[in-house]
Coordinates of C-alpha atoms and ligand atoms in Angstrom, one line a residue:
X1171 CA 7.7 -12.1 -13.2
X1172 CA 10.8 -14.5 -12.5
X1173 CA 12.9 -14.7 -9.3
X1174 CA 16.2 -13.7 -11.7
X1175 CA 14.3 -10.4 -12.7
X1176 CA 13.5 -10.1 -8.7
X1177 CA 17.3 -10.6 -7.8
X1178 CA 18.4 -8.1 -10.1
X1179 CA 16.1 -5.4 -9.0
X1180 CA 17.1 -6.0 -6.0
X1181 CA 21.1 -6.2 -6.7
X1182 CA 20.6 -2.5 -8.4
X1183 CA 19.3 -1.6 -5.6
X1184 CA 21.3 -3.1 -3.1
X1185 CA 24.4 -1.3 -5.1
X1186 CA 23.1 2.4 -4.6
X1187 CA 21.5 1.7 -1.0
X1188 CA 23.5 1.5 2.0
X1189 CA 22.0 -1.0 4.5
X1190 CA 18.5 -3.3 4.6
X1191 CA 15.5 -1.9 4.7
X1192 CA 13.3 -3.0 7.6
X1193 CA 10.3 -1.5 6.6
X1194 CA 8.4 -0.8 3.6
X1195 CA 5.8 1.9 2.7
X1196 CA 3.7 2.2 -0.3
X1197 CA 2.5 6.0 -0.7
X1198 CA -1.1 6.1 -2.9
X1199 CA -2.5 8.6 -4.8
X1200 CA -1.6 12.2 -3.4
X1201 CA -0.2 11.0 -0.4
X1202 CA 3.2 10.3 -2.2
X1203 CA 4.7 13.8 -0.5
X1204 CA 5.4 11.7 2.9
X1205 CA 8.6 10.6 1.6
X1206 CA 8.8 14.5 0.0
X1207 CA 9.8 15.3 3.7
X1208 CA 12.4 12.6 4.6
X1209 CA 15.4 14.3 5.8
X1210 CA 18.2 12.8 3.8
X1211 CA 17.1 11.0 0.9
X1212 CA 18.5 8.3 -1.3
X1213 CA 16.0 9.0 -4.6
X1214 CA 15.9 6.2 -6.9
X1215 CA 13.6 6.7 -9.8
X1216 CA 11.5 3.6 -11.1
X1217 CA 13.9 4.0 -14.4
X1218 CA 16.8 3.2 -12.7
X1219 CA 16.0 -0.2 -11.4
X1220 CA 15.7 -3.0 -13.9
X1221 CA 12.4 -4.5 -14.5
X1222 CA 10.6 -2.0 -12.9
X1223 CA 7.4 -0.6 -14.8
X1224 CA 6.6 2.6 -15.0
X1225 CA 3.9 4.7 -13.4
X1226 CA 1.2 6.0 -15.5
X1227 CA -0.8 7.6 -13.3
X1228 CA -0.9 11.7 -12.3
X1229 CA 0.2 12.3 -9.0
X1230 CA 1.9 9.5 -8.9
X1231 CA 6.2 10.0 -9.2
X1232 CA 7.2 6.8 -9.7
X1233 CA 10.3 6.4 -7.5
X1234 CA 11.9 4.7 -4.5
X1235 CA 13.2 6.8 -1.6
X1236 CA 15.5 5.3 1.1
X1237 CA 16.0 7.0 4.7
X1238 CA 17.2 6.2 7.9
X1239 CA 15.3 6.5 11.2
X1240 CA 16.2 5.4 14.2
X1241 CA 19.1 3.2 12.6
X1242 CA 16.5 1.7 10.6
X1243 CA 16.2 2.0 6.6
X1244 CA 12.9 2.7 5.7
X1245 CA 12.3 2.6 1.8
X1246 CA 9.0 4.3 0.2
X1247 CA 7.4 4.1 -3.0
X1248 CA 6.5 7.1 -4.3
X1249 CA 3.8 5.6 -6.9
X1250 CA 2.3 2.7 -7.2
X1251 CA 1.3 -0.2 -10.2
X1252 CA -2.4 -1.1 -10.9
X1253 CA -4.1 -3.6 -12.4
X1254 CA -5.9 -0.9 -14.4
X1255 CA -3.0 0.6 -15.9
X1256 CA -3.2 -3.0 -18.0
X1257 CA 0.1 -4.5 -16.2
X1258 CA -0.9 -8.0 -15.0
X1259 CA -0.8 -9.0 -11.9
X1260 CA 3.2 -10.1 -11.5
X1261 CA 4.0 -6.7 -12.7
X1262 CA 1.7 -5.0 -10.1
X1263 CA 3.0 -6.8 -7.4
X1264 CA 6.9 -6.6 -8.5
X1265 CA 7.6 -4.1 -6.0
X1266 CA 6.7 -6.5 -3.2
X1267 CA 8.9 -8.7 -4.4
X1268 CA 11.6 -6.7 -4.4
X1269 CA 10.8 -5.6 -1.0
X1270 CA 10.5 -9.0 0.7
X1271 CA 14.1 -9.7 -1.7
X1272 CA 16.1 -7.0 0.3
X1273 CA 14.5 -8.0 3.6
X1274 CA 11.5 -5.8 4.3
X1275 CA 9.7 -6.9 6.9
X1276 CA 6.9 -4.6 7.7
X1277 CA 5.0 -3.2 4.6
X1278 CA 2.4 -0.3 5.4
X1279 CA 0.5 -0.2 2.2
X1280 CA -2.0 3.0 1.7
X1281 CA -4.4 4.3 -0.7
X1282 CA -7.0 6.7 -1.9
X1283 CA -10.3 5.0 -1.3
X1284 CA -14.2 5.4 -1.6
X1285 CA -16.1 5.3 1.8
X1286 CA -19.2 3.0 1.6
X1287 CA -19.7 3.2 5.6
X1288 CA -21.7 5.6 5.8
X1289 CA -20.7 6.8 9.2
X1290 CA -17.9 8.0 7.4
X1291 CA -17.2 11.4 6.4
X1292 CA -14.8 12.1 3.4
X1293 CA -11.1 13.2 4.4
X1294 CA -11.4 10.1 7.5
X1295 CA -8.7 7.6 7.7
X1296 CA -9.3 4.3 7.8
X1297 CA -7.5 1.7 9.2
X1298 CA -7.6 -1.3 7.2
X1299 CA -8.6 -4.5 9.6
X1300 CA -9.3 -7.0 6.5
X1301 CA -10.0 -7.3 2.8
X1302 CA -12.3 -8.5 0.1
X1303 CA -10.3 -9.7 -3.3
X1304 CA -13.1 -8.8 -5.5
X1305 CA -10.5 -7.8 -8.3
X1306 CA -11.4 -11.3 -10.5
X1307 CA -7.7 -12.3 -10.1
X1308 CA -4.9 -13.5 -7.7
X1309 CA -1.7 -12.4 -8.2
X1310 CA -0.7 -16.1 -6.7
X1311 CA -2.2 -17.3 -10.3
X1312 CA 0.3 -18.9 -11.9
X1313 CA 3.8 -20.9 -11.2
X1314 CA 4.9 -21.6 -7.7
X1315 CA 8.0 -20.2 -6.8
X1316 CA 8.7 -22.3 -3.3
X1317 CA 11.3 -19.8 -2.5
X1318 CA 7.9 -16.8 -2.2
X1319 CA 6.6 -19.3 0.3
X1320 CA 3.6 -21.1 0.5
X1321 CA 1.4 -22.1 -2.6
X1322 CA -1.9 -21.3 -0.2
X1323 CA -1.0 -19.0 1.8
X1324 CA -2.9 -18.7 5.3
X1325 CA -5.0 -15.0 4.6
X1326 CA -6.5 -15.4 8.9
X1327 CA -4.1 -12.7 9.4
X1328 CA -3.1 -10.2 6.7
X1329 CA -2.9 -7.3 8.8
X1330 CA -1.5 -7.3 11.8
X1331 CA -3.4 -7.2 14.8
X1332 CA -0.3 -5.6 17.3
X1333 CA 1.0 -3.6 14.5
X1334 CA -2.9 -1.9 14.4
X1335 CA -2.5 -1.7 17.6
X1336 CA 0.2 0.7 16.9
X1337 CA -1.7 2.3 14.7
X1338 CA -4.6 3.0 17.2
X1339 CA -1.7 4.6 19.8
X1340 CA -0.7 6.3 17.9
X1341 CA -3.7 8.0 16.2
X1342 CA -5.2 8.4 19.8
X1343 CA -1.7 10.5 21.0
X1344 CA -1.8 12.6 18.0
X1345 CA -5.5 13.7 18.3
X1346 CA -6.3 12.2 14.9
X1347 CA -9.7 10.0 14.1
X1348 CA -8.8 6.9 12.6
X1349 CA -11.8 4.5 11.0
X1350 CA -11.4 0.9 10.8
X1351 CA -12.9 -1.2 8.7
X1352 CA -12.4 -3.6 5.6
X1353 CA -11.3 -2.5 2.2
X1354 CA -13.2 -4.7 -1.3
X1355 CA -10.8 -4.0 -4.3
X1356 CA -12.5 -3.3 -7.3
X1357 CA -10.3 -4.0 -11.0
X1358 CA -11.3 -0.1 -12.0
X1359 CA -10.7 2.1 -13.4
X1360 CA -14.8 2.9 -13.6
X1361 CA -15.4 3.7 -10.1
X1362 CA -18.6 1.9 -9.4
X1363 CA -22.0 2.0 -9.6
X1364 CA -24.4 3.2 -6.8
X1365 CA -25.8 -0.4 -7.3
X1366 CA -21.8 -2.1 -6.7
X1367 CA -21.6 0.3 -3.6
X1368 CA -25.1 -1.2 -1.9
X1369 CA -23.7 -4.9 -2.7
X1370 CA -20.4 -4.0 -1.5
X1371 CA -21.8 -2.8 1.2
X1372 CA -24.0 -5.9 2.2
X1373 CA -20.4 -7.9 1.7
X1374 CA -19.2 -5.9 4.5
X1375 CA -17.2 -3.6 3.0
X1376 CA -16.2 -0.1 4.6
X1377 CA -14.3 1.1 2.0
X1378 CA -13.5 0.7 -1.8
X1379 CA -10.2 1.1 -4.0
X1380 CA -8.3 -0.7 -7.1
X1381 CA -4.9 -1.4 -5.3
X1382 CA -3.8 -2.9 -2.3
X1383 CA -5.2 -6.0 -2.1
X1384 CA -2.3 -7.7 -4.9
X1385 CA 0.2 -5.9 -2.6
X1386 CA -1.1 -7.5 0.7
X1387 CA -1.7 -11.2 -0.3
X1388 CA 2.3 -11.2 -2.2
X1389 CA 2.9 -9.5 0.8
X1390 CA 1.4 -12.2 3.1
X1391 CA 3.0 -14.8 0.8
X1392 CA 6.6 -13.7 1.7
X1393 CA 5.9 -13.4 5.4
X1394 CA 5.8 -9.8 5.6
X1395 CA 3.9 -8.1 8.6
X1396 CA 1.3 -6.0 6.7
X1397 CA -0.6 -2.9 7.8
X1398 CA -3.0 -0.4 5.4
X1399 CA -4.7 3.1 5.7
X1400 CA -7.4 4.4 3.3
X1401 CA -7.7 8.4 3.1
X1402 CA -11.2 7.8 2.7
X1403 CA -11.3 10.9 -0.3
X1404 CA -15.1 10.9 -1.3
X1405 CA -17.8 8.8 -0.2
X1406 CA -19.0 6.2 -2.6
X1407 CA -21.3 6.5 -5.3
X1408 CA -24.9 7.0 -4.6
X1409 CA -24.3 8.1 -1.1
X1410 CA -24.2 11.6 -1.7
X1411 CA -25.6 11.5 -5.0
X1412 CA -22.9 13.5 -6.7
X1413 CA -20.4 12.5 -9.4
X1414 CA -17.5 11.2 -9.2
X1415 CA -14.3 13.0 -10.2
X1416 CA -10.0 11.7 -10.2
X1417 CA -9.5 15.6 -9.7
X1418 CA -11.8 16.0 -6.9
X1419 CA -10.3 12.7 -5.1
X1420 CA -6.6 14.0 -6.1
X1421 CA -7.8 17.2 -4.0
X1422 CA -9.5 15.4 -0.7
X1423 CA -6.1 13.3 -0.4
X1424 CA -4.1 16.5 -0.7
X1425 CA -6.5 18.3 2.3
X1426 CA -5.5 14.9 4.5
X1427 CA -2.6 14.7 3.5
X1428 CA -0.9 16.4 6.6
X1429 CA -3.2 14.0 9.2
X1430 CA -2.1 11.3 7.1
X1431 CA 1.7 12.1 7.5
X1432 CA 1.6 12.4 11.3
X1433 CA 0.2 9.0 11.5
X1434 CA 2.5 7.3 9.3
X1435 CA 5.2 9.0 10.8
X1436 CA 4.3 8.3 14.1
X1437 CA 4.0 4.7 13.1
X1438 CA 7.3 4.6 11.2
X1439 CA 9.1 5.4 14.3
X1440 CA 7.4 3.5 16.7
X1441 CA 8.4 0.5 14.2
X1442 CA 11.8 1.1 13.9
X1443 CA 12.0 1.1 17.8
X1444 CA 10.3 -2.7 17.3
X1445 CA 12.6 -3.5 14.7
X1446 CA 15.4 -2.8 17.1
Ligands
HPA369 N1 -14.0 4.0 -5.7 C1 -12.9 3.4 -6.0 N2 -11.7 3.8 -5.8 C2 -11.5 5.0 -5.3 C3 -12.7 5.8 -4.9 C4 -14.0 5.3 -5.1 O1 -15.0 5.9 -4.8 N3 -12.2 7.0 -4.4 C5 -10.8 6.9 -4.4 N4 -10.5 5.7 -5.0

């Protein structure tokens, strides 16, 4: 996707939004209804904005919601791109590029995911402390735009130890159980096989899912502070033995969904205080 594309995404957006958003959130599958509860609203559907793609998957809206919090803009997607909807990698990770364009400078990026820790239970949260690219691409592949940052990005650091931190806090104040561990992005949309789960497993993985990852190293690229949560929705296959169903992980993320909201919000705010 090229920078003029970004810039005007960005200008259409900049035209109906008052202000800069500080902080950027991306709402995954059934957790989209976050931004369902924001106060007062600017709603900007996907359809709107030039370039943007549109969302293909159920339960997923496909728009952009703006709100102010503590004299900070926040701006959510409601509904994210994957790679295995068939858009390539520039189109998944427009968004993010749009984002770091208006000045985002925190992105909380969060999914549905599979557990493959099996300490975990499904409905935990997970926060994400690292991540395995095992997608078969890079959304880096390709021309270097100098003006994204660096052609090799540093990945030491995607997610940001203090801004965990804040995570932690505020899990522990609100009584919730947060996980942490690293999430292995798979291309999907198969989920995988018991056999993928025991290798991903022995590569250290906690946790599975087909997003995030594109969204964390453009991210990274434009010097955005990153953070992630998994709903962990089912555990991964094999554990249990059971199959594996979109309806049955659509439901788990709806049951933890409220949990889910009071740590985001609670991390929201307590950013927007940083950002002051
Ligand atoms: N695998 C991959 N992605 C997922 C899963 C899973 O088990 N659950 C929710 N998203």
């Amino acid at each position: 996707m090229h920078i003029e594309q970004i810039r005007e995404a960005a200008d259409a957006i900049r035209s109906r939004v008052t202000g800069t958003p500080v902080i950027g959130v991306i709402l995954g599958s059934g957790l989209g209804e976050y931004a369902d509860r924001f106060s007062s609203p600017t709603i900007l559907p996907y359809e709107d904005i030039p370039h943007f793609p549109k969302s293909t998957v159920p339960g997923h809206k496909g728009r952009l919601v703006f709100q102010e919090m503590h004299g900070r803009l926040i701006m959510a997607m409601q509904g994210r791109f994957h790679y295995y909807e068939g858009y390539d990698m520039e189109t998944v990770t427009f968004p993010v590029r749009v984002m770091g364009q208006l000045g985002v400078r925190r992105l909380i990026l969060t999914n549905a995911a599979g557990g493959v820790n099996t300490g975990f239970e499904a409905g935990d949260l997970m926060l994400i402390t690292d991540h395995i690219n095992y997608m078969g691409v890079n959304p880096l592949r390709g021309a270097h735009e100098p003006e994204f940052g660096e052609r090799f990005p540093d990945m030491s650091h995607v997610y940001h130890p203090d801004d965990a931190r804040v995570f932690e806090a505020v899990a522990q104040e609100r009584g919730i159980r947060l996980r942490k561990g690293v999430y292995m992005a798979f291309s999907g949309p198969s989920y995988e096989t018991p056999a993928e789960i025991r290798m991903a497993r022995t590569l250290g993985a906690d946790a599975v899912g087909m997003s995030t990852v594109p969204e964390a190293i453009v991210a990274t690229q434009m010097g955005m502070r990153v953070s992630g949560v998994s709903c962990v929705t089912n555990l991964a296959a094999g554990i249990e033995g059971a199959k594996l169903d979109h309806a049955d992980v659509m439901a788990a993320a709806n049951r933890a969904k409220d949990m889910f909201i009071a740590l985001i919000d609670g991390v929201i705010q307590e950013f927007c205080r940083k950002e002051q």
